[in-house]
Short mmCIF file of C-alpha atoms and ligand atoms in Angstrom, two decimals:
data_model
loop_
_atom_site.label_atom_id
_atom_site.label_comp_id
_atom_site.label_asym_id
_atom_site.label_seq_id
_atom_site.Cartn_x
_atom_site.Cartn_y
_atom_site.Cartn_z
CA MET G 1 0.00 0.00 0.00
CA SER G 2 1.41 3.41 -0.92
CA SER G 3 1.71 6.00 1.84
CA SER G 4 -0.97 8.15 0.20
CA GLU G 5 -3.48 5.28 0.43
CA ARG G 6 -2.72 4.66 4.06
CA ARG G 7 -5.10 5.96 6.67
CA TYR G 8 -2.31 6.86 9.07
CA PHE G 9 0.90 8.83 9.18
CA GLU G 10 4.13 7.03 9.80
CA ASN G 11 4.92 7.14 13.52
CA ARG G 12 8.34 8.78 13.78
CA PHE G 13 8.31 9.17 17.55
CA GLU G 14 10.94 7.25 19.50
CA ASP G 15 9.43 4.54 21.67
CA TYR G 16 10.03 4.52 25.45
CA ASP G 17 13.73 4.43 26.36
CA GLY G 18 13.13 2.32 29.47
CA ARG G 19 14.64 4.96 31.80
CA THR G 20 12.90 8.31 31.83
CA SER G 21 10.60 8.88 34.74
CA LEU G 22 7.26 10.28 33.61
CA GLN G 23 5.19 10.36 36.78
CA SER G 24 5.69 12.20 40.03
CA PRO G 25 4.98 10.42 43.34
CA ASP G 26 1.41 11.84 43.43
CA GLY G 27 0.69 10.12 40.10
CA LYS G 28 0.70 13.29 38.01
CA ILE G 29 2.82 13.74 34.90
CA VAL G 30 6.25 15.20 35.74
CA GLU G 31 7.49 18.64 34.78
CA PRO G 32 8.11 20.11 32.26
CA TYR G 33 5.47 17.95 30.54
CA TYR G 34 2.74 18.80 33.06
CA SER G 35 2.96 22.55 32.46
CA ARG G 36 3.33 22.09 28.71
CA ILE G 37 0.19 19.95 28.49
CA ARG G 38 -1.75 22.46 30.61
CA ALA G 39 -0.63 25.34 28.41
CA GLU G 40 -1.50 23.54 25.17
CA THR G 41 -4.84 22.48 26.62
CA HIS G 42 -5.76 26.07 27.52
CA LYS G 43 -4.84 27.16 23.99
CA LEU G 44 -6.98 24.49 22.32
CA LEU G 45 -9.81 25.02 24.81
CA LYS G 46 -10.04 28.69 23.91
CA GLN G 47 -10.11 27.86 20.21
CA CYS G 48 -12.68 25.17 20.82
CA GLU G 49 -15.00 27.38 22.88
CA GLU G 50 -14.91 30.13 20.26
CA GLY G 51 -15.43 27.69 17.40
CA PHE G 52 -18.28 25.95 19.19
CA GLU G 53 -20.04 29.25 19.87
CA HIS G 54 -19.79 30.30 16.21
CA SER G 55 -20.88 27.01 14.72
CA ARG G 56 -23.47 26.11 17.33
CA ASP G 57 -26.41 24.03 16.12
CA ASP G 58 -29.28 24.39 18.58
CA HIS G 59 -30.97 21.31 17.18
CA ASP G 60 -28.09 19.03 18.11
CA CYS G 61 -27.88 18.35 21.83
CA SER G 62 -26.00 15.07 21.47
CA VAL G 63 -22.79 14.21 23.27
CA TYR G 64 -21.41 12.95 19.95
CA THR G 65 -21.56 16.14 17.88
CA GLY G 66 -23.62 18.67 19.80
CA ALA G 67 -24.13 20.69 22.96
CA GLY G 68 -24.12 17.60 25.18
CA GLY G 69 -20.51 16.96 24.26
CA MET G 70 -19.45 20.45 25.25
CA ALA G 71 -21.34 20.09 28.53
CA LEU G 72 -19.58 16.80 29.23
CA LEU G 73 -16.22 18.45 28.51
CA TYR G 74 -17.05 21.27 30.94
CA MET G 75 -18.01 18.78 33.64
CA HIS G 76 -14.73 17.01 33.03
CA LEU G 77 -12.72 20.24 33.18
CA SER G 78 -14.26 21.05 36.55
CA GLU G 79 -12.84 17.74 37.80
CA THR G 80 -9.44 17.94 36.08
CA LEU G 81 -7.99 21.22 34.80
CA PHE G 82 -9.86 23.33 37.38
CA LYS G 83 -9.99 20.78 40.17
CA ASP G 84 -7.98 22.92 42.58
CA ASP G 85 -9.65 26.23 41.78
CA GLU G 86 -13.04 26.26 43.50
CA THR G 87 -14.31 29.34 41.63
CA GLN G 88 -13.44 28.01 38.19
CA LYS G 89 -14.68 24.58 39.13
CA GLN G 90 -18.14 25.92 40.03
CA GLN G 91 -18.09 28.16 36.97
CA TYR G 92 -17.52 25.24 34.61
CA LEU G 93 -20.31 23.25 36.23
CA LYS G 94 -22.59 26.25 35.73
CA ASN G 95 -21.38 26.61 32.12
CA ALA G 96 -22.26 22.96 31.50
CA LEU G 97 -25.71 23.44 33.00
CA LYS G 98 -26.33 26.56 30.94
CA ILE G 99 -25.50 24.74 27.71
CA LEU G 100 -27.77 21.84 28.59
CA GLU G 101 -30.69 24.00 29.72
CA HIS G 102 -30.39 25.94 26.49
CA SER G 103 -30.37 22.80 24.39
CA GLN G 104 -33.12 20.92 26.23
CA HIS G 105 -35.70 21.85 23.62
CA GLY G 106 -33.57 19.85 21.19
CA LEU G 107 -34.46 16.62 23.01
CA LYS G 108 -36.03 14.41 20.41
CA GLY G 109 -37.51 11.57 22.44
CA LYS G 110 -36.10 9.31 19.75
CA ARG G 111 -32.66 8.06 20.61
CA MET G 112 -32.08 6.12 23.78
CA THR G 113 -28.38 6.51 24.49
CA PHE G 114 -25.93 8.66 26.41
CA ILE G 115 -23.85 9.53 23.35
CA CYS G 116 -26.55 10.20 20.77
CA GLY G 117 -29.85 10.62 22.59
CA ASP G 118 -31.93 12.21 25.34
CA PRO G 119 -30.51 10.03 28.16
CA GLY G 120 -27.14 11.75 27.79
CA VAL G 121 -28.60 15.20 28.39
CA LEU G 122 -30.95 13.96 31.12
CA SER G 123 -28.29 12.10 33.07
CA MET G 124 -25.91 15.08 32.94
CA LEU G 125 -28.75 17.33 34.15
CA VAL G 126 -29.44 14.91 37.03
CA VAL G 127 -25.81 15.21 38.10
CA LEU G 128 -25.40 18.95 37.53
CA TYR G 129 -28.61 20.00 39.29
CA SER G 130 -27.65 17.84 42.22
CA LYS G 131 -24.10 19.22 42.40
CA LEU G 132 -25.41 22.77 42.16
CA GLY G 133 -27.94 22.28 44.95
CA GLN G 134 -31.13 22.13 42.83
CA ASP G 135 -32.36 18.78 44.08
CA ALA G 136 -35.98 19.02 42.94
CA LYS G 137 -34.92 19.61 39.33
CA SER G 138 -32.41 16.78 39.60
CA GLU G 139 -35.17 14.41 40.72
CA THR G 140 -37.46 15.50 37.85
CA CYS G 141 -34.74 14.73 35.31
CA LEU G 142 -34.01 11.42 37.01
CA SER G 143 -37.68 10.41 36.73
CA LYS G 144 -37.63 11.29 33.03
CA LEU G 145 -34.44 9.30 32.53
CA LEU G 146 -35.78 6.26 34.35
CA SER G 147 -39.13 6.40 32.56
CA LEU G 148 -37.26 5.62 29.32
CA SER G 149 -36.31 2.22 30.72
CA ASP G 150 -39.81 0.88 29.87
CA HIS G 151 -39.07 1.43 26.21
CA VAL G 152 -35.50 0.16 26.48
CA CYS G 153 -36.58 -3.06 28.21
CA GLY G 154 -39.84 -3.46 26.32
CA GLY G 155 -38.48 -5.73 23.62
CA ASP G 156 -38.86 -3.20 20.77
CA PRO G 157 -37.26 -5.14 17.90
CA SER G 158 -36.22 -1.92 16.15
CA LEU G 159 -34.09 -0.81 19.12
CA PRO G 160 -30.49 -1.96 18.70
CA ASP G 161 -28.20 -2.95 21.58
CA GLU G 162 -24.98 -1.14 20.64
CA VAL G 163 -23.46 1.84 22.43
CA LEU G 164 -24.23 4.72 20.03
CA TYR G 165 -27.95 4.10 19.44
CA GLY G 166 -28.97 1.13 21.53
CA ARG G 167 -29.58 -0.39 24.97
CA ALA G 168 -25.91 -0.46 26.02
CA GLY G 169 -25.85 3.31 25.52
CA TYR G 170 -28.87 3.69 27.80
CA LEU G 171 -27.15 1.51 30.37
CA PHE G 172 -24.18 3.88 30.36
CA SER G 173 -26.49 6.79 31.28
CA LEU G 174 -27.56 4.96 34.44
CA LEU G 175 -23.96 4.07 35.30
CA PHE G 176 -22.97 7.71 34.76
CA VAL G 177 -25.50 8.91 37.35
CA GLN G 178 -24.30 6.24 39.78
CA GLN G 179 -20.68 7.18 39.22
CA HIS G 180 -21.29 10.82 40.10
CA LEU G 181 -24.01 10.61 42.72
CA GLY G 182 -23.54 7.16 44.28
CA ALA G 183 -24.76 3.66 43.42
CA GLU G 184 -27.87 4.06 45.60
CA LYS G 185 -29.16 6.79 43.29
CA ILE G 186 -30.42 4.21 40.79
CA ASN G 187 -32.32 1.13 41.75
CA LEU G 188 -30.21 -1.92 40.89
CA GLY G 189 -33.44 -3.62 39.76
CA ILE G 190 -33.71 -1.23 36.80
CA ILE G 191 -30.06 -1.69 35.87
CA ASN G 192 -30.55 -5.43 36.12
CA GLN G 193 -33.55 -5.29 33.77
CA VAL G 194 -31.65 -3.27 31.17
CA CYS G 195 -28.79 -5.78 31.24
CA GLN G 196 -31.30 -8.61 30.99
CA ALA G 197 -32.88 -6.97 27.94
CA ILE G 198 -29.45 -6.74 26.28
CA LEU G 199 -28.70 -10.37 27.14
CA ASP G 200 -32.13 -11.59 25.94
CA SER G 201 -31.73 -9.75 22.68
CA GLY G 202 -28.26 -11.27 22.10
CA GLU G 203 -29.49 -14.74 22.93
CA ARG G 204 -32.49 -14.40 20.62
CA LEU G 205 -30.36 -13.47 17.65
CA SER G 206 -27.82 -16.17 18.41
CA LYS G 207 -30.58 -18.83 18.46
CA HIS G 208 -32.20 -17.42 15.35
CA GLU G 209 -28.90 -17.58 13.47
CA ARG G 210 -27.87 -20.88 15.10
CA ASN G 211 -24.70 -19.02 15.87
CA ARG G 212 -21.85 -20.60 17.80
CA MET G 213 -21.66 -17.45 19.92
CA PRO G 214 -24.21 -17.53 22.74
CA LEU G 215 -24.86 -13.80 22.33
CA MET G 216 -25.00 -12.14 18.94
CA TYR G 217 -25.82 -8.60 17.91
CA THR G 218 -26.31 -6.68 14.69
CA TRP G 219 -26.74 -3.07 13.72
CA HIS G 220 -28.17 -2.26 10.29
CA ASP G 221 -27.98 -5.96 9.46
CA LYS G 222 -24.25 -6.22 10.02
CA HIS G 223 -22.48 -8.05 12.82
CA TYR G 224 -20.35 -5.11 13.90
CA VAL G 225 -17.43 -5.89 16.17
CA GLY G 226 -16.20 -2.53 17.50
CA ALA G 227 -16.85 -0.33 20.51
CA ALA G 228 -19.36 2.06 18.94
CA HIS G 229 -21.71 -0.24 17.04
CA GLY G 230 -20.63 -3.73 17.89
CA ILE G 231 -20.32 -6.54 20.33
CA VAL G 232 -17.10 -5.15 21.87
CA GLY G 233 -18.97 -2.11 23.18
CA ILE G 234 -22.00 -4.11 24.31
CA ILE G 235 -20.02 -6.73 26.20
CA TYR G 236 -17.77 -4.06 27.69
CA MET G 237 -20.80 -2.22 29.06
CA LEU G 238 -22.16 -5.44 30.57
CA LEU G 239 -18.82 -6.18 32.23
CA GLN G 240 -18.85 -2.70 33.74
CA THR G 241 -22.16 -3.66 35.37
CA LEU G 242 -20.99 -6.67 37.38
CA PRO G 243 -23.28 -6.04 40.39
CA ALA G 244 -26.32 -6.82 38.19
CA GLN G 245 -27.62 -10.32 38.83
CA SER G 246 -28.44 -10.80 35.14
CA VAL G 247 -24.80 -10.17 34.26
CA GLN G 248 -23.59 -12.49 37.03
CA SER G 249 -25.83 -15.29 35.76
CA ASN G 250 -24.55 -14.90 32.22
CA LEU G 251 -20.82 -14.55 32.80
CA ARG G 252 -20.17 -17.84 31.01
CA SER G 253 -21.89 -16.65 27.83
CA ILE G 254 -20.10 -13.32 28.07
CA GLU G 255 -16.75 -15.07 28.41
CA GLU G 256 -17.50 -17.23 25.37
CA CYS G 257 -18.08 -14.03 23.40
CA VAL G 258 -14.73 -12.66 24.57
CA GLU G 259 -13.06 -15.95 23.57
CA PHE G 260 -14.59 -15.67 20.13
CA LEU G 261 -13.45 -12.07 19.77
CA VAL G 262 -9.90 -13.00 20.75
CA SER G 263 -9.91 -15.51 17.89
CA GLU G 264 -10.92 -12.70 15.49
CA GLN G 265 -7.85 -10.55 16.20
CA PHE G 266 -5.77 -9.94 13.07
CA PRO G 267 -2.05 -10.82 13.16
CA SER G 268 -1.40 -7.06 13.23
CA GLY G 269 -3.23 -6.77 16.56
CA ASN G 270 -6.22 -5.00 15.03
CA PHE G 271 -9.83 -6.24 14.83
CA PRO G 272 -12.27 -6.38 11.91
CA SER G 273 -15.00 -3.74 11.83
CA SER G 274 -17.65 -6.41 11.27
CA LEU G 275 -17.79 -10.17 10.84
CA GLU G 276 -18.78 -9.50 7.23
CA ASN G 277 -15.68 -7.41 6.59
CA GLY G 278 -12.32 -9.15 6.84
CA THR G 279 -10.12 -6.20 5.90
CA ASP G 280 -7.61 -4.90 8.40
CA LYS G 281 -8.18 -1.22 7.84
CA LEU G 282 -9.86 0.83 10.56
CA ILE G 283 -7.81 1.57 13.66
CA HIS G 284 -10.34 3.72 15.47
CA TRP G 285 -12.00 3.63 18.88
CA CYS G 286 -15.29 3.10 17.03
CA HIS G 287 -13.98 0.21 14.89
CA GLY G 288 -10.85 -1.75 15.71
CA ALA G 289 -8.13 -2.29 18.30
CA PRO G 290 -8.36 1.10 20.09
CA GLY G 291 -11.88 0.20 21.24
CA ALA G 292 -11.27 -3.52 21.75
CA VAL G 293 -8.39 -2.87 24.14
CA HIS G 294 -10.86 -1.60 26.75
CA LEU G 295 -12.88 -4.80 26.58
CA MET G 296 -9.82 -7.07 26.71
CA VAL G 297 -8.42 -5.34 29.78
CA LYS G 298 -11.81 -5.48 31.50
CA ALA G 299 -12.19 -9.17 30.57
CA TYR G 300 -8.73 -9.81 32.05
CA GLN G 301 -9.79 -8.10 35.29
CA VAL G 302 -13.02 -10.10 35.49
CA PHE G 303 -11.95 -13.54 34.25
CA GLY G 304 -8.24 -13.42 35.08
CA LYS G 305 -7.04 -15.08 31.87
CA ASP G 306 -3.58 -13.93 30.70
CA LYS G 307 -4.71 -14.44 27.12
CA TYR G 308 -7.01 -11.43 27.40
CA LEU G 309 -4.22 -9.21 28.64
CA SER G 310 -1.90 -10.33 25.81
CA THR G 311 -4.68 -9.61 23.32
CA ALA G 312 -4.93 -6.11 24.80
CA LEU G 313 -1.16 -5.64 24.62
CA LYS G 314 -1.22 -6.62 20.94
CA CYS G 315 -3.87 -3.96 20.40
CA GLY G 316 -1.44 -1.48 21.94
CA GLU G 317 1.24 -2.35 19.37
CA VAL G 318 -0.90 -1.71 16.30
CA VAL G 319 -2.28 1.51 17.79
CA TRP G 320 1.29 2.71 18.33
CA SER G 321 2.48 1.82 14.83
CA HIS G 322 -0.66 2.76 12.83
CA GLY G 323 -2.65 4.99 15.13
CA LEU G 324 -1.67 8.51 14.03
CA LEU G 325 -4.75 8.81 11.89
CA LYS G 326 -5.23 10.99 8.86
CA LYS G 327 -8.86 11.37 9.92
CA GLY G 328 -7.84 13.79 12.64
CA TYR G 329 -7.39 14.31 16.35
CA GLY G 330 -10.78 13.37 17.77
CA ILE G 331 -11.83 10.55 20.06
CA CYS G 332 -14.16 8.49 17.88
CA HIS G 333 -11.88 7.99 14.90
CA GLY G 334 -8.86 10.12 15.72
CA VAL G 335 -5.55 10.28 17.54
CA ALA G 336 -6.94 11.28 20.95
CA GLY G 337 -9.32 8.33 20.99
CA ASN G 338 -6.46 6.03 20.03
CA ALA G 339 -4.30 7.43 22.81
CA TYR G 340 -6.88 6.28 25.36
CA ALA G 341 -5.80 2.74 24.41
CA PHE G 342 -2.39 3.52 25.92
CA LEU G 343 -3.92 5.10 29.01
CA CYS G 344 -6.01 1.97 29.46
CA LEU G 345 -2.90 -0.25 29.19
CA PHE G 346 -0.94 2.04 31.49
CA LYS G 347 -3.65 1.89 34.15
CA GLN G 348 -3.65 -1.91 33.95
CA THR G 349 0.08 -2.64 33.72
CA GLY G 350 1.73 0.42 35.27
CA ASP G 351 4.30 0.12 32.45
CA PRO G 352 5.65 3.65 31.70
CA LYS G 353 5.99 2.64 28.04
CA TYR G 354 2.26 3.17 27.64
CA LEU G 355 2.29 6.52 29.36
CA HIS G 356 5.15 7.56 27.08
CA ARG G 357 3.12 6.51 24.05
CA ALA G 358 0.05 8.41 25.24
CA MET G 359 2.24 11.47 25.78
CA LYS G 360 3.67 11.22 22.28
CA PHE G 361 0.14 11.10 20.85
CA ALA G 362 -0.66 14.13 23.03
CA GLU G 363 2.37 15.87 21.55
CA TRP G 364 1.00 15.12 18.08
CA CYS G 365 -2.25 16.80 19.14
CA PHE G 366 -0.37 19.96 20.18
CA ASP G 367 0.13 20.52 16.46
CA TYR G 368 -3.60 20.33 15.88
CA GLY G 369 -4.46 21.03 12.25
CA LYS G 370 -0.85 21.12 11.05
CA HIS G 371 -0.52 17.61 9.64
CA GLY G 372 -2.93 17.97 6.73
CA CYS G 373 -5.67 15.77 8.24
CA ARG G 374 -9.24 16.08 7.06
CA THR G 375 -11.49 18.51 8.92
CA PRO G 376 -14.32 16.73 10.73
CA ASP G 377 -17.91 17.54 9.79
CA ARG G 378 -18.45 18.98 13.29
CA PRO G 379 -14.93 20.35 13.96
CA TYR G 380 -15.44 21.39 17.60
CA SER G 381 -17.53 18.47 18.78
CA LEU G 382 -16.64 15.94 21.46
CA PHE G 383 -16.53 12.80 19.36
CA GLU G 384 -15.43 14.09 15.95
CA GLY G 385 -13.47 17.19 16.82
CA MET G 386 -11.51 19.44 19.11
CA ALA G 387 -13.54 19.08 22.32
CA GLY G 388 -12.53 15.42 22.43
CA THR G 389 -8.87 16.30 22.04
CA VAL G 390 -9.09 18.78 24.91
CA TYR G 391 -10.85 16.14 27.00
CA PHE G 392 -8.00 13.71 26.36
CA LEU G 393 -5.24 16.25 27.07
CA THR G 394 -6.67 17.05 30.49
CA ASP G 395 -7.04 13.34 31.23
CA ILE G 396 -3.38 12.68 30.60
CA LEU G 397 -2.39 15.13 33.37
CA ASP G 398 -3.49 12.54 35.92
CA PRO G 399 -3.29 9.32 33.88
CA LYS G 400 -4.44 6.88 36.57
CA SER G 401 -7.79 8.70 36.78
CA SER G 402 -8.30 8.92 33.01
CA LYS G 403 -11.43 7.46 31.43
CA PHE G 404 -12.61 7.35 27.84
CA PRO G 405 -15.60 9.75 27.88
CA ALA G 406 -19.12 8.37 27.70
CA PHE G 407 -17.76 4.83 27.60
CA GLU G 408 -15.54 4.01 30.56
CA ILE G 409 -16.93 4.14 34.09
N1 GSH F 501 -18.53 12.35 10.15
C1 GSH F 501 -17.24 11.90 10.61
C2 GSH F 501 -16.31 13.09 10.84
O1 GSH F 501 -16.47 14.12 10.17
O2 GSH F 501 -15.42 12.98 11.69
C3 GSH F 501 -16.60 10.91 9.64
C4 GSH F 501 -17.30 9.57 9.62
C5 GSH F 501 -16.43 8.44 10.16
O3 GSH F 501 -15.20 8.49 10.14
N2 GSH F 501 -17.05 7.40 10.64
C6 GSH F 501 -16.36 6.31 11.28
C7 GSH F 501 -15.77 5.32 10.31
O4 GSH F 501 -15.04 4.44 10.71
C8 GSH F 501 -17.34 5.52 12.12
S1 GSH F 501 -17.98 6.44 13.47
N3 GSH F 501 -16.09 5.42 9.03
C9 GSH F 501 -15.70 4.43 8.05
C10 GSH F 501 -14.40 4.62 7.40
O5 GSH F 501 -13.56 5.43 7.84
O6 GSH F 501 -14.13 3.93 6.41
#
């Protein structure tokens, strides 16, 4: 393949030298990197806020491309970049609330997920109202959020199960509220039912197709594999919901799915985008190794099999060699999203090599727009554009606390 046909730039960064210390005793990145990352983040944040304001689409309140994504970034900044500045911290929470209140009329009552639908906005409102002392409003939004569970669990055959548009994306909304306000905030019975609905749906399709996998999922008639639309994302969400009895009772089936996925890994370390498509091409969080790494590490934590960790480590190699994407710097199909693969491996292994790699990808992002990448359709959005890059850069400041937004709990 010629370099012009490739979807990635050659990675010319040196790999980890095995010596340099990258973390200070409190877990933060050492100087001068810490200050440099903060400075670059502030620069990009300013650009992003201005760009978002100018290109704002009041009809899009999604976390993926719209106002919800900016609100999620602001919530994140209050916990990272402005963590030690109480005034700024409160201000960014208020900014997030303002954006969401403004965009509430854009709720469509159509999509059921955190990333693309009403539950994202509602669950952030639950958290923000509560943090800002408006408990009655928080409860109202929580009731609205929970009332959607009837539809999610009702067996609607047109509702998918994947993360971007389906049941697993609704599940994340509930986990998000729990993460911020405590597990007791959401009745485990509801969470259990949502997981059961996902499991039932997977089992139904598997039986219908006489598939060797006990759980099988499709989206738009394709058996997608990756984190956004496929089984990787669905199974990952279930494994993040271990307290649910339905998940506990189906761990065997879930593990069989993980086993199957391991067998689908390409020699390069990447994964196919769907079972119908055997080409080793997309190295994105949404499709491919950068998303699968999260599942493999989680599966290792839950089932304890070394094989899952080595599958994850192989993902890390292909992301390092082929992960500087020409698509851009975003989190869904860009360099920042790919860098979360290294943060995930660093959190699991403690190996500074992965922190080094994440920092090199961060360095690439400092030169935002200078590599000749394509411009995303929504250039300032969280999943396609600059807001996602800013989110990642602030996460790397304290790598052990980093989490892929709207996906990792
Ligand atoms: N609209 C997106 C943007 O402007 O950033 C581009 C669409 C895109 O890249 N989609 C991802 C993908 O893998 C899936 S979410 N597309 C298929 C491909 O790159 O071949």
